[in-house]
CSV table of C-alpha atoms and ligand atoms in Angstrom, one decimal:
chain,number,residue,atom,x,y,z
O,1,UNK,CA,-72.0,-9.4,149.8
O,2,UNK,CA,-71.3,-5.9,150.8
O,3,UNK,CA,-74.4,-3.3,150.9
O,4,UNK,CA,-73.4,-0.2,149.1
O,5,UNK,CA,-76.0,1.3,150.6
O,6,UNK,CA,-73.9,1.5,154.1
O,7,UNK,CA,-71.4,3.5,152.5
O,8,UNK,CA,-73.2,6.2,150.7
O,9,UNK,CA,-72.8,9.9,151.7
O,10,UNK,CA,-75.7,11.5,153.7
O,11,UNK,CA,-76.6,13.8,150.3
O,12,UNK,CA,-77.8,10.4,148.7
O,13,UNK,CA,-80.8,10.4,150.9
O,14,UNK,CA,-82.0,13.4,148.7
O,15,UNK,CA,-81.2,11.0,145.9
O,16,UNK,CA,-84.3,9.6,145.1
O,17,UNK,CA,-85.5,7.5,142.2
O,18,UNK,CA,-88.8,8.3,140.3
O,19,UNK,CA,-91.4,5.7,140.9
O,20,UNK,CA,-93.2,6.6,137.8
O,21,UNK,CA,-89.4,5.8,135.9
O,22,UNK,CA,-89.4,2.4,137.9
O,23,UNK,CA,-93.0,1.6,136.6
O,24,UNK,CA,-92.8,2.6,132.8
O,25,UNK,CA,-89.5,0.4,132.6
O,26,UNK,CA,-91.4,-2.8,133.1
O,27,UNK,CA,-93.8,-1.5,129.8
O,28,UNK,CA,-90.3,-1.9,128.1
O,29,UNK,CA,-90.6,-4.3,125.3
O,30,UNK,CA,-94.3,-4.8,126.1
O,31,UNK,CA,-97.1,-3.9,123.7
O,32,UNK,CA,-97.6,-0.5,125.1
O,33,UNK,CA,-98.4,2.6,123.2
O,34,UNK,CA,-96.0,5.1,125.0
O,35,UNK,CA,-97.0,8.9,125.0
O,36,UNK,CA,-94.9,9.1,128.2
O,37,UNK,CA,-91.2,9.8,127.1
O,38,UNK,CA,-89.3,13.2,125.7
O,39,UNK,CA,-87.9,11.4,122.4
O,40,UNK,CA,-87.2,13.0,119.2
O,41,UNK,CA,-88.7,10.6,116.6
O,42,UNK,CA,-85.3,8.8,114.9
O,43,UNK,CA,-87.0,9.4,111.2
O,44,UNK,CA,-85.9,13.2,111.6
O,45,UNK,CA,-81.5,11.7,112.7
O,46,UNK,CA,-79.8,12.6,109.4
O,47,UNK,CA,-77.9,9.0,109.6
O,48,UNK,CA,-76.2,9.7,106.0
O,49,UNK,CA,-74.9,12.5,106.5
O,50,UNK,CA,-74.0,12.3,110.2
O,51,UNK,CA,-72.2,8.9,108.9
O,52,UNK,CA,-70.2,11.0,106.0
O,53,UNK,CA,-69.6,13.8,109.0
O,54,UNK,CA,-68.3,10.9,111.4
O,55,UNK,CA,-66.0,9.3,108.9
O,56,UNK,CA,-64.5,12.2,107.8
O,57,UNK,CA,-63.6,13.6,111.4
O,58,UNK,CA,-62.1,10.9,112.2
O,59,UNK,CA,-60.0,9.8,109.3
O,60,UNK,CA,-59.0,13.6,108.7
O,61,UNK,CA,-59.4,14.9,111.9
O,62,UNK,CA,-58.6,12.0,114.4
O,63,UNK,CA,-55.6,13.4,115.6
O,64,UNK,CA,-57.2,16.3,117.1
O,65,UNK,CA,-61.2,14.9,117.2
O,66,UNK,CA,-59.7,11.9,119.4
O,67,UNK,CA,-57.9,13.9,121.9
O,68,UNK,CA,-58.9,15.2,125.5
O,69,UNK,CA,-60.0,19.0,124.2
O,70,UNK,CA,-60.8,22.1,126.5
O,71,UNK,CA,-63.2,22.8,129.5
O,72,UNK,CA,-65.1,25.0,127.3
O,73,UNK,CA,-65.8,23.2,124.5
O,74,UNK,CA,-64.0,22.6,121.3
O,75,UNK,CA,-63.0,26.6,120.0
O,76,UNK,CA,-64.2,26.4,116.8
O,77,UNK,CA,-67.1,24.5,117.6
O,78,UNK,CA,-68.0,27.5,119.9
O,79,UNK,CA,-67.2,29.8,116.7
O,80,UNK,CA,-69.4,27.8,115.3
O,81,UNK,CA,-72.5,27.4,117.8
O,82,UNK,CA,-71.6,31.6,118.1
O,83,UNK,CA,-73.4,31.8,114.8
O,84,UNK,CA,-76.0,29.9,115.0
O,85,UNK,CA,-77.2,31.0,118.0
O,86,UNK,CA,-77.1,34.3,117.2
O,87,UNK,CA,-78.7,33.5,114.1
O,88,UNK,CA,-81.6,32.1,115.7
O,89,UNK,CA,-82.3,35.9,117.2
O,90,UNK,CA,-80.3,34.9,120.7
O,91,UNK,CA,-77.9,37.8,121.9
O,92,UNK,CA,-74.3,36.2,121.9
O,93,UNK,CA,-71.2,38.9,122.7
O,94,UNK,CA,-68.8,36.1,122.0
O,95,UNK,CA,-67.7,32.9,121.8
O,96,UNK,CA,-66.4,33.2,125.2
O,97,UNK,CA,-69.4,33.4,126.5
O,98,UNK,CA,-70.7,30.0,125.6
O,99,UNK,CA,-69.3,26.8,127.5
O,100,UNK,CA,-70.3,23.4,125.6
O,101,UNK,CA,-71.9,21.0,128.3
O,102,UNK,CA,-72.5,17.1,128.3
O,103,UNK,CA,-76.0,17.9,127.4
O,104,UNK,CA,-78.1,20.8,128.9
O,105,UNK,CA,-78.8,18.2,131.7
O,106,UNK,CA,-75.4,18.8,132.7
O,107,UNK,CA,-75.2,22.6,132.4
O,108,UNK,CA,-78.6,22.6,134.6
O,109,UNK,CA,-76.6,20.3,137.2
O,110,UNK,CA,-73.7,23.2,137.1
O,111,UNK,CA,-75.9,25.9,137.4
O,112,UNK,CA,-76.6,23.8,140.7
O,113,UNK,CA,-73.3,23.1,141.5
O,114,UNK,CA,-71.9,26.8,140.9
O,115,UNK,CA,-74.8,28.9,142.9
O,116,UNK,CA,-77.2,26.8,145.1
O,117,UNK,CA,-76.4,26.7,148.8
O,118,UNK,CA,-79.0,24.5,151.0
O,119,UNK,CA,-81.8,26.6,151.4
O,120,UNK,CA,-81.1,28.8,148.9
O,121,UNK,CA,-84.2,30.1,147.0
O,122,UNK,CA,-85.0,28.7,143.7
O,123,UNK,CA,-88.4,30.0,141.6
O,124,UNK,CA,-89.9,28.1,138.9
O,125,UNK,CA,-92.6,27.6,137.0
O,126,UNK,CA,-95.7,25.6,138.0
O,127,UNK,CA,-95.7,22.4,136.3
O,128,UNK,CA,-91.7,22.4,135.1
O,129,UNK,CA,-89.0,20.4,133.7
O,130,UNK,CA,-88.7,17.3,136.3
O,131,UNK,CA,-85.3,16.7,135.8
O,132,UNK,CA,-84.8,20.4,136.8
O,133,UNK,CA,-86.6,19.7,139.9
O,134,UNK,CA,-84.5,16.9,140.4
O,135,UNK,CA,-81.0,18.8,140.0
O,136,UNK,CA,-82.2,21.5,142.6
O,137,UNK,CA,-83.5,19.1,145.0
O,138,UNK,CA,-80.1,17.4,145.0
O,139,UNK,CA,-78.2,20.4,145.7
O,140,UNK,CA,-81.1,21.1,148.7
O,141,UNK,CA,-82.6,24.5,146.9
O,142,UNK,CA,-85.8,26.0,148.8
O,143,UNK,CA,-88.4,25.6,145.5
O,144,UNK,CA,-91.2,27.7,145.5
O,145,UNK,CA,-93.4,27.2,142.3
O,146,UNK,CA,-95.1,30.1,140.4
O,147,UNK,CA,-98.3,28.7,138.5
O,148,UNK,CA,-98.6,28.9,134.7
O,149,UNK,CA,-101.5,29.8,132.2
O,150,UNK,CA,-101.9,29.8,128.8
O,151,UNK,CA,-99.3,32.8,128.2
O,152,UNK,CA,-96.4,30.8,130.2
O,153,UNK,CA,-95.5,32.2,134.1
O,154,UNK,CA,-97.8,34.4,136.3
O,155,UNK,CA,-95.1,37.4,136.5
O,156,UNK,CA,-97.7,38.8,138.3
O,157,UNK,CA,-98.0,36.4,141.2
O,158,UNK,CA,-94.5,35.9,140.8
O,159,UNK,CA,-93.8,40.2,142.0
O,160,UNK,CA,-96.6,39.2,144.5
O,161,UNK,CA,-94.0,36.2,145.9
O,162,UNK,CA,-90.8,38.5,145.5
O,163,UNK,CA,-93.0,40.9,147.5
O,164,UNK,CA,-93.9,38.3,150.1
O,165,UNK,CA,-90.5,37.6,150.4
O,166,UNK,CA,-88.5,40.7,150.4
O,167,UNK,CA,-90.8,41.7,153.7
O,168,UNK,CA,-88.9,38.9,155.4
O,169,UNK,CA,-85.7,39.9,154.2
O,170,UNK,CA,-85.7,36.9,151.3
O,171,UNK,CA,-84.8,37.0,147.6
O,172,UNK,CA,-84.7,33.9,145.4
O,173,UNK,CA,-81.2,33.5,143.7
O,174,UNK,CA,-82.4,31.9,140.4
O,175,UNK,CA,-85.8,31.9,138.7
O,176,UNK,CA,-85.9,28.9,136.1
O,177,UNK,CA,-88.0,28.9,133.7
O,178,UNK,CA,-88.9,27.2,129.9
O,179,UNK,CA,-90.4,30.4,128.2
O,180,UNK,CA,-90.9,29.1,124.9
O,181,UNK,CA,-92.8,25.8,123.9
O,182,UNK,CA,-92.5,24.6,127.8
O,183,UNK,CA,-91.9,21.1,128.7
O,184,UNK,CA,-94.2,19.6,130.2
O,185,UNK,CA,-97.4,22.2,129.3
O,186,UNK,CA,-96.1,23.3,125.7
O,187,UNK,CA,-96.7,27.4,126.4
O,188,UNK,CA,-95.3,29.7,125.2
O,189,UNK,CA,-94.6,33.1,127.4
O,190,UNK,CA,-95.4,36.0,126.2
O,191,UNK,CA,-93.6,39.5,125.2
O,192,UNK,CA,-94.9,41.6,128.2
O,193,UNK,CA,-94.1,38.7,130.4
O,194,UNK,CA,-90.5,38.1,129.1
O,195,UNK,CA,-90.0,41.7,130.2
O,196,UNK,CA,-91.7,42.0,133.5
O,197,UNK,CA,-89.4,39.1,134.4
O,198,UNK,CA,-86.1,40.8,133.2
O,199,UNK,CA,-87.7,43.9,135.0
O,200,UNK,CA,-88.0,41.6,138.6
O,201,UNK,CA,-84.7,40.1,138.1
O,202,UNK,CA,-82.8,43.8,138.4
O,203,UNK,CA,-85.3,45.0,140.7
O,204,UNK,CA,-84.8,41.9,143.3
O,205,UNK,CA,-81.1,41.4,142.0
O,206,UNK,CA,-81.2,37.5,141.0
O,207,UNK,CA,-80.6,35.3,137.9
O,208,UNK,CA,-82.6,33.5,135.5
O,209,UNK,CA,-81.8,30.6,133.5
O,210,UNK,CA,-83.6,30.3,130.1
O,211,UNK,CA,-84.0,26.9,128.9
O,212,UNK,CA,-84.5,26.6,126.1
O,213,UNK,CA,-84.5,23.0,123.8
O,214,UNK,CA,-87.9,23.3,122.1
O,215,UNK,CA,-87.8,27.0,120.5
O,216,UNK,CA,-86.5,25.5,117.4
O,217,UNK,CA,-89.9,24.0,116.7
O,218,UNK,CA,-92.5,26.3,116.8
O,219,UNK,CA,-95.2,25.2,114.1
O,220,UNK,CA,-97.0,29.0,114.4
O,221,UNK,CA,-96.0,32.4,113.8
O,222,UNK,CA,-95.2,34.0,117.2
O,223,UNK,CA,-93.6,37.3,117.9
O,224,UNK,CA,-91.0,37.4,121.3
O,225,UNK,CA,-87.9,37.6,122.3
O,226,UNK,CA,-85.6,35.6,123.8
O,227,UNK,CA,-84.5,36.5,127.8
O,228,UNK,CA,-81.1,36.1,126.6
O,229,UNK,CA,-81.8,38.9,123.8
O,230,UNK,CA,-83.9,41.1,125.6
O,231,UNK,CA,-81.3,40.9,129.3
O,232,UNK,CA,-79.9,44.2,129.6
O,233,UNK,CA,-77.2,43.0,132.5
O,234,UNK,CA,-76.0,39.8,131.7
O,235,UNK,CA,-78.6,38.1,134.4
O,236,UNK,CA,-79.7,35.8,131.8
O,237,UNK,CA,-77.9,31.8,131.4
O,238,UNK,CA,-79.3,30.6,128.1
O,239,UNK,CA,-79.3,27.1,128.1
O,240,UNK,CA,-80.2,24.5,124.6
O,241,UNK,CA,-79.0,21.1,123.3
O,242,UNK,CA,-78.6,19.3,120.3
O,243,UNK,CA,-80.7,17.0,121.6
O,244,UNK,CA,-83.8,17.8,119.9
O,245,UNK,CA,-82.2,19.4,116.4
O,246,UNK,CA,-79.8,17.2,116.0
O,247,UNK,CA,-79.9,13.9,118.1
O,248,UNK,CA,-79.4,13.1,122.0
O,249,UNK,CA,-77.1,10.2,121.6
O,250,UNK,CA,-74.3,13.3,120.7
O,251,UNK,CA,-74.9,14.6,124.3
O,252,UNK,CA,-74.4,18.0,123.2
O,253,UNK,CA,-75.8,21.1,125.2
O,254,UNK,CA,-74.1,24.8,125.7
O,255,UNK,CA,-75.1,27.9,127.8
O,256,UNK,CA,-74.8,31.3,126.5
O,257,UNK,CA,-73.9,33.6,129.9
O,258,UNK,CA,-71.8,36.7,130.7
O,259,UNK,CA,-68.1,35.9,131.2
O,260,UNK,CA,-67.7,36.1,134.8
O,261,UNK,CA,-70.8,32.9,135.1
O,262,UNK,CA,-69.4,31.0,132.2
O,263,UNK,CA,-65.7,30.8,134.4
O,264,UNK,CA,-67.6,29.8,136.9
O,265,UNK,CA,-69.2,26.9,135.5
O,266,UNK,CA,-65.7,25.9,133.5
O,267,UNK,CA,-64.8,25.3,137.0
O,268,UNK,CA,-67.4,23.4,138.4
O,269,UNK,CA,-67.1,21.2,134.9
O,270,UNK,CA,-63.4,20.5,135.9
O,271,UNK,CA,-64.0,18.4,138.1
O,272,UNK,CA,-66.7,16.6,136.7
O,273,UNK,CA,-65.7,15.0,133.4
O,274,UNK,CA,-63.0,17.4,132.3
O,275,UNK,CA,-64.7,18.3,128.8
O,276,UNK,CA,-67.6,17.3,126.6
O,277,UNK,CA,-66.7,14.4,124.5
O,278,UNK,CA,-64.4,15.7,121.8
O,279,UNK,CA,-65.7,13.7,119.0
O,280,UNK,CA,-69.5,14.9,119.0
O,281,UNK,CA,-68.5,18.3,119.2
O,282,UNK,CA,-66.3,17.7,115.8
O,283,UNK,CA,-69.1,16.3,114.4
O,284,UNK,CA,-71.3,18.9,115.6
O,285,UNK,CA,-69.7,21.4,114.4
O,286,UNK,CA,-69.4,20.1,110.8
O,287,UNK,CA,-72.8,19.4,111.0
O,288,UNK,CA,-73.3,23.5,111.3
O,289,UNK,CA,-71.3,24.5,108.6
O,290,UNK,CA,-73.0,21.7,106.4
O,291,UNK,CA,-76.5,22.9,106.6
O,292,UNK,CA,-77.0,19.6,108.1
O,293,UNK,CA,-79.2,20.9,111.0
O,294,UNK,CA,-81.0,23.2,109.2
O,295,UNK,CA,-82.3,20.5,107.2
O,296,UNK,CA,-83.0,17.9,110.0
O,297,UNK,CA,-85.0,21.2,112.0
O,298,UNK,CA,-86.5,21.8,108.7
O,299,UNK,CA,-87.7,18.2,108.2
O,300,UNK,CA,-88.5,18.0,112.6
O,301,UNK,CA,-90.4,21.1,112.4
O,302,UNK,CA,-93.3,19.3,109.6
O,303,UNK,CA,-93.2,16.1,111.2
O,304,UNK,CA,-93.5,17.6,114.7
O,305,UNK,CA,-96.2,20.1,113.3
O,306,UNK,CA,-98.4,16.9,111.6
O,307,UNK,CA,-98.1,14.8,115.2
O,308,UNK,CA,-99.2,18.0,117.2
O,309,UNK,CA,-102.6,18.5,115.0
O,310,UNK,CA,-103.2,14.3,115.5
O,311,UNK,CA,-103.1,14.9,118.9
O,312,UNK,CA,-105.0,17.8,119.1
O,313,UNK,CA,-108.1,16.5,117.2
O,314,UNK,CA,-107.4,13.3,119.3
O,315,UNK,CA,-108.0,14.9,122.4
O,316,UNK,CA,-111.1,16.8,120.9
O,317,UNK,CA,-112.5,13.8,120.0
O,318,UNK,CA,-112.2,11.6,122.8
O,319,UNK,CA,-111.4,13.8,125.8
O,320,UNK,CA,-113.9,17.3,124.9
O,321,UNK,CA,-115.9,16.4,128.0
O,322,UNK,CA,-113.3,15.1,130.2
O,323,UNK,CA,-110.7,17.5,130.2
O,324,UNK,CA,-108.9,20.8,129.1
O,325,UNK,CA,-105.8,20.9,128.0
O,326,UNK,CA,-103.1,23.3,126.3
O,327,UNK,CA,-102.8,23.6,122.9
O,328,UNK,CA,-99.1,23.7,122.2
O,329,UNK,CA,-97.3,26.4,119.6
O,330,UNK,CA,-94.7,24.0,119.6
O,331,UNK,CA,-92.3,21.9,121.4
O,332,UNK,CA,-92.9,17.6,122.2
O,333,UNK,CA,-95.8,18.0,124.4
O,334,UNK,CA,-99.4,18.5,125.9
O,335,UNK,CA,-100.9,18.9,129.5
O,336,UNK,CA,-104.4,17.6,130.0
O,337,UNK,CA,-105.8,18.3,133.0
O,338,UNK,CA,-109.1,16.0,133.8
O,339,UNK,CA,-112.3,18.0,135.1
O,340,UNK,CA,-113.1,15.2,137.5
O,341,UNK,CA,-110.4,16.6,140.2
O,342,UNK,CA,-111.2,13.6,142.2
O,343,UNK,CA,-109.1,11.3,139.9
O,344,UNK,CA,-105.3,10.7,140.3
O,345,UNK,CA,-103.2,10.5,137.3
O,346,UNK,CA,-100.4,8.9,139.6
O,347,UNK,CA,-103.4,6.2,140.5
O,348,UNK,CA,-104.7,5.8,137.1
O,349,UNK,CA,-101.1,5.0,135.5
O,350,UNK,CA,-101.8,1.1,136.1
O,351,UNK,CA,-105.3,1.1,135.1
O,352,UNK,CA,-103.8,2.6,131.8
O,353,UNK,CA,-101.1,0.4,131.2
O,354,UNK,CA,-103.2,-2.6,131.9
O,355,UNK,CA,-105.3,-0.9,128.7
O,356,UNK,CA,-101.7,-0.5,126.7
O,357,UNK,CA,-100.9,2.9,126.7
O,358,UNK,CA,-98.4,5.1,129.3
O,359,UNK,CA,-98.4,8.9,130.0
O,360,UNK,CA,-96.1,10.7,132.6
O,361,UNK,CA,-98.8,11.7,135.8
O,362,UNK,CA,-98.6,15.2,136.1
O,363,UNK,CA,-97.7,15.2,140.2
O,364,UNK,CA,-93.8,14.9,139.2
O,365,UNK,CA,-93.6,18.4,137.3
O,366,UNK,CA,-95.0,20.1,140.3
O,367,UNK,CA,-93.6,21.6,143.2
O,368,UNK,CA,-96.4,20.8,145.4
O,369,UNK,CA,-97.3,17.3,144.1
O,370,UNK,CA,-100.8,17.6,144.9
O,371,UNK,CA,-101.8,20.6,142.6
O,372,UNK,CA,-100.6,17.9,139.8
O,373,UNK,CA,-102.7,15.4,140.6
O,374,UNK,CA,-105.1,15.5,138.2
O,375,UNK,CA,-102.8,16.4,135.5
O,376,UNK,CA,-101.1,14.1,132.9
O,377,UNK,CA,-98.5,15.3,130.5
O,378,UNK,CA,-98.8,13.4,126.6
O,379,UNK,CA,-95.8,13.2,124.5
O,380,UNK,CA,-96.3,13.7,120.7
O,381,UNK,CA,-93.0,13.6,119.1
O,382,UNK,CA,-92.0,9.8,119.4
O,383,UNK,CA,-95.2,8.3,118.4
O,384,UNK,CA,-96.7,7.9,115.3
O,385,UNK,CA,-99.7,9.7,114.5
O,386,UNK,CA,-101.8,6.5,114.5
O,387,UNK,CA,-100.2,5.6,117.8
O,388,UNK,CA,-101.2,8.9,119.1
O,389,UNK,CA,-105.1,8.8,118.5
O,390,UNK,CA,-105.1,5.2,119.7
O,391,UNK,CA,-103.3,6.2,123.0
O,392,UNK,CA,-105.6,8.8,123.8
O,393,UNK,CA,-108.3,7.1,123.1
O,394,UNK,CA,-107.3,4.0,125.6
O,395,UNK,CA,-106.4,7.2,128.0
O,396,UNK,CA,-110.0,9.0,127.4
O,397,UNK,CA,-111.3,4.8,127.8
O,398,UNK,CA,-109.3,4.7,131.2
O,399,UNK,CA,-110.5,7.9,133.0
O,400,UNK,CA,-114.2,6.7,131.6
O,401,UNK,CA,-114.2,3.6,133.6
O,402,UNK,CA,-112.3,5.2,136.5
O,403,UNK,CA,-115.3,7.3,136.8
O,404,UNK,CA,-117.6,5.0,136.6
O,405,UNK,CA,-116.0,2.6,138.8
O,406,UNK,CA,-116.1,5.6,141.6
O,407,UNK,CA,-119.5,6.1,140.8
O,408,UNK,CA,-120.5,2.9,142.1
O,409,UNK,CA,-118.4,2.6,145.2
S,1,PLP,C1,-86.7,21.6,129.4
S,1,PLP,C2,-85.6,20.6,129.2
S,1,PLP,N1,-84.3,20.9,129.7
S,1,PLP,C3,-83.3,20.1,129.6
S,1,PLP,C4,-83.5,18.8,129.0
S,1,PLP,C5,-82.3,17.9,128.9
S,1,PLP,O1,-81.9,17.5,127.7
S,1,PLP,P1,-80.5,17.1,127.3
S,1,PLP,O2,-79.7,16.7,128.5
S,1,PLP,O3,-80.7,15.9,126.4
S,1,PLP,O4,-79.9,18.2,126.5
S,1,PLP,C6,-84.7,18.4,128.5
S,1,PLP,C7,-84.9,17.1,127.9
S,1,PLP,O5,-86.0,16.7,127.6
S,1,PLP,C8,-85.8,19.4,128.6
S,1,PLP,O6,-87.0,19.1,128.2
């Protein structure tokens, strides 16, 4: 049999698969409580009316809905998404400034493609999206990781870097960042910070990409702006999905950017599947003028909010002397970080699923592995809430005997 492996290109080396991934597949279909994954829970998919939607489209639409559309996205769909965009408080000039993507995944993997040389510096936050990481690892970015607290990104030790780096002649080119209900630590940044940022970016000339999937579930009043809204010099690439408001299997995403970055990404997408599916974006778009995702973010945002609090009071009650953690303002997820600093989350994993329940170690949102490594991050939108207490309990069960275990050796 031929190896494939003897053919691959020399960027495949950077092509690495997650452990973690290879060891929560063999939980599949095992009785394993999973607070591990990034799913929206299927209760809030609006199956009845996305089946009316579907039916329709194609039976009245087919002709057009069936056929190879443009690089940009489906027009009226981008009429469409114009609105509400805008109408969620994001700055949209207009509709030529939005390109639909294969989910944001794929506009992330653009955004790579169009502006990262090797070695080019890329800023994020520290812990961040993974599958971020991933995408500008690939494309062989220089990642420098600016640490988080409770009101998102240290601007302040992020000026300090720019600083650092503008003394050696260096600037990053992109600064990445999930300012609003952050996956995987669920903070939110605020105001002052928002514009600090915007303030760096013209001062140290360099982009920022605002991603942005979890904003439409925050369960608490909180005043900011969006990057996007508050960017005086089109710096800003605002990046969401359907993912989360409507449902992932439509692999819908779009970025919001200033003309000249949007061309730029139409031409990178080219050449890597021509356009988003035509038929999702149909459906999508119906699906906007029907109220449909109104209701399903309306119907998310309560179910979301109920999970949140179970977890919350979960952790109080099992974890209080264990570990701090962030209490979200919205979004899919928690970070706990354990006090004993000893204990690796990346270690524990095994000991966890022996016990039945799976978490995602906090190492592989971190630039540095190592400042992770007593992190964990807890999912709370795909479980139920009875799943949820009983998870963290079989974590807080876990870490117990782990400690006890080093006690004695
Ligand atoms: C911060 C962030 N960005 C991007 C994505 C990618 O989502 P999708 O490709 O489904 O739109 C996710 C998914 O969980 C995410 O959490």
């Amino acid at each position: 049999m031929v190896d494939g492996k003897r053919f691959a290109a020399k960027r495949l080396q950077k092509f690495k698969a997650s452990e973690i991934r290879e060891l929560l597949k063999l939980t599949e279909g095992k009785d394993i409580i999973s607070l591990a994954g990034g799913l929206p829970d299927p209760q809030i998919f609006d199956v009845e009316d996305l089946a009316e939607i579907a039916r329709e489209v194609i039976l009245e639409k087919g002709d057009k809905a069936l056929q190879y559309s443009p690089t940009l996205g489906v027009t009226t769909f981008r009429e469409e998404l114009r609105e509400f965009t805008r109408s969620h408080g994001i700055k949209v000039k207009d509709t030529d400034d939005i390109i639909v993507t294969t989910g944001s995944q794929e506009a992330l993997y653009l955004i790579g493609r169009v502006f990262i040389d090797p070695g080019d510096i890329v800023i994020v936050e520290e812990p961040t999206y993974l599958a971020a990481l991933n995408v500008f690892r690939q494309y062989d970015a220089n990642l420098i990781g600016i640490p988080i607290d409770h009101d998102g990104m240290r601007v302040d030790l992020l000026e300090e870097k720019l600083v650092e780096l503008d003394a050696k002649g260096l600037r990053p080119k992109i600064v990445y960042s999930v300012p609003t209900a952050q996956n995987p630590s669920g903070v939110t940044m605020t105001n002052d910070r928002r514009k600090k940022l915007l303030k760096l970016a013209e001062e140290y000339d360099f982009l920022v990409v605002e991603d942005d999937p979890y904003s439409f579930f925050l369960f608490e009043e909180e005043k900011f702006d969006y990057l996007k809204t508050l960017d005086p010099n089109g710096r800003v690439l605002y990046v969401s999905t359907f993912s989360k408001i409507m449902a992932p299997g439509l692999r819908l995403g779009w970025v919001v950017a200033d003309k000249s970055i949007i061309a730029l990404l139409e031409l990178a997408k080219q050449a890597v599947d021509l356009h988003t599916a035509t038929l999702p974006q149909y459906i999508a778009e119906e699906a906007l003028k029907r109220g449909v995702v109104r209701k399903t973010l309306g119907k998310a945002k309560k179910l979301y909010a109920k999970k949140r609090n179970a977890m919350l009071e979960a952790l109080k009650d099992e974890m209080s002397d264990l570990a701090t953690w962030i209490e979200p303002i919205g979004g899919f997820f928690t970070m706990v970080f354990l006090n004993d600093r000893s204990i690796d989350t990346s270690e524990l994993l095994l000991k966890a699923l022996e016990r039945g329940v799976a978490y995602v170690p906090g190492k592989s949102f971190f630039v540095n592995p190592d400042k992770g490594k007593h992190s964990m991050r807890l999912n709370f939108s795909y479980p139920s809430e009875e799943q949820i207490r009983e998870g963290v309990r079989r974590i807080a069960a876990t870490v117990r005997a782990a400690m006890v275990e080093a006690r004695a050796s």
